[in-house]
Amino acid sequence: MAALKAARIGEEVWKSRVDKVNAELVTLTYGTIVSQLCKDYDQDYPEVNKQLDKMGYNIGLRLIEDFLAKSNTGRCANFRETAETISKVGFKIFLNITPTIANWTSDSKQFSLIFEENPLADFVELPDDGRAQNELWYSSILCGILRGALEMVQMQVEAHFISDILRGHDATEMRISLIRYIDDELPPDDE
C-alpha cells in the first residue's frame, strides 16, 4: 500500500466510519489510570511501564479486529507497508494523529514513529520526585497496543519509547522492531 493511499484511507475512515469520543475525556481518563498505577505500585515506575504495556497488549489483541473492519485494508506486503499502515491509517483512525516514520535500518526491520503530538500526554506533567523524568514512559500503553495488534496479524514486534517530550526531549519517538513473522500453527494434537 503506497503512502498516499494509506493516508487517504486513514482520512476517509476517520471522517466517515469512526464514532468520535471527546479527546479531553480520553486524555483525562488515561491520566487517571496512570496516576492510579503509580499509587498502586508505590511509584515503582518500571513496574508501571510494564503494567501499561500489558494493558495495551490486551487492548491491541482486540483492537485489530475493529481496525480491519473499519479500514478494509488487506495484508501488508512487507514491514515498510506495515509501518505506513500503522502511521497513516491506525493512528489516524484511533487517535486522529499521523506520526512520522523515520530512522529505518538497512534491513528494513526497525523504524521509528515520531509523534509531533500525543493526545494521551495533553495536560500532563510527570511527578516531580526526581525519578519519574528518568523512569516513567507515560504512553507505554501505545507500545503494548502495537505489540498485541501486530501479533494478531502474525508479526512479533518489540516496541518501546526512546524519547518523550514529557521527559524534556525534543520529540516523542517510539522504536518498533520486527522480531519475526509468526507461522500459522495448529494447536497440539490437531491435524
Short mmCIF file of N, CA, C and O in Angstrom, two decimals, residues 186-191:
data_model
loop_
_atom_site.label_atom_id
_atom_site.label_comp_id
_atom_site.label_asym_id
_atom_site.label_seq_id
_atom_site.Cartn_x
_atom_site.Cartn_y
_atom_site.Cartn_z
N LEU A 186 -0.90 -25.05 14.19
CA LEU A 186 -2.05 -25.80 14.66
C LEU A 186 -1.87 -26.08 16.14
O LEU A 186 -0.75 -26.32 16.59
N PRO A 187 -2.96 -26.09 16.89
CA PRO A 187 -2.83 -26.45 18.32
C PRO A 187 -2.31 -27.88 18.44
O PRO A 187 -2.50 -28.69 17.53
N PRO A 188 -1.67 -28.22 19.56
CA PRO A 188 -1.18 -29.60 19.74
C PRO A 188 -2.33 -30.60 19.59
O PRO A 188 -3.48 -30.33 19.94
N ASP A 189 -2.01 -31.77 19.05
CA ASP A 189 -2.98 -32.85 18.84
C ASP A 189 -4.08 -32.48 17.84
O ASP A 189 -5.16 -33.04 17.89
N ASP A 190 -3.83 -31.51 17.00
CA ASP A 190 -4.79 -31.11 15.99
C ASP A 190 -4.20 -31.43 14.62
O ASP A 190 -3.05 -31.16 14.37
N GLU A 191 -5.00 -32.00 13.74
CA GLU A 191 -4.46 -32.34 12.44
C GLU A 191 -5.08 -31.53 11.36
O GLU A 191 -6.15 -31.22 11.22
#
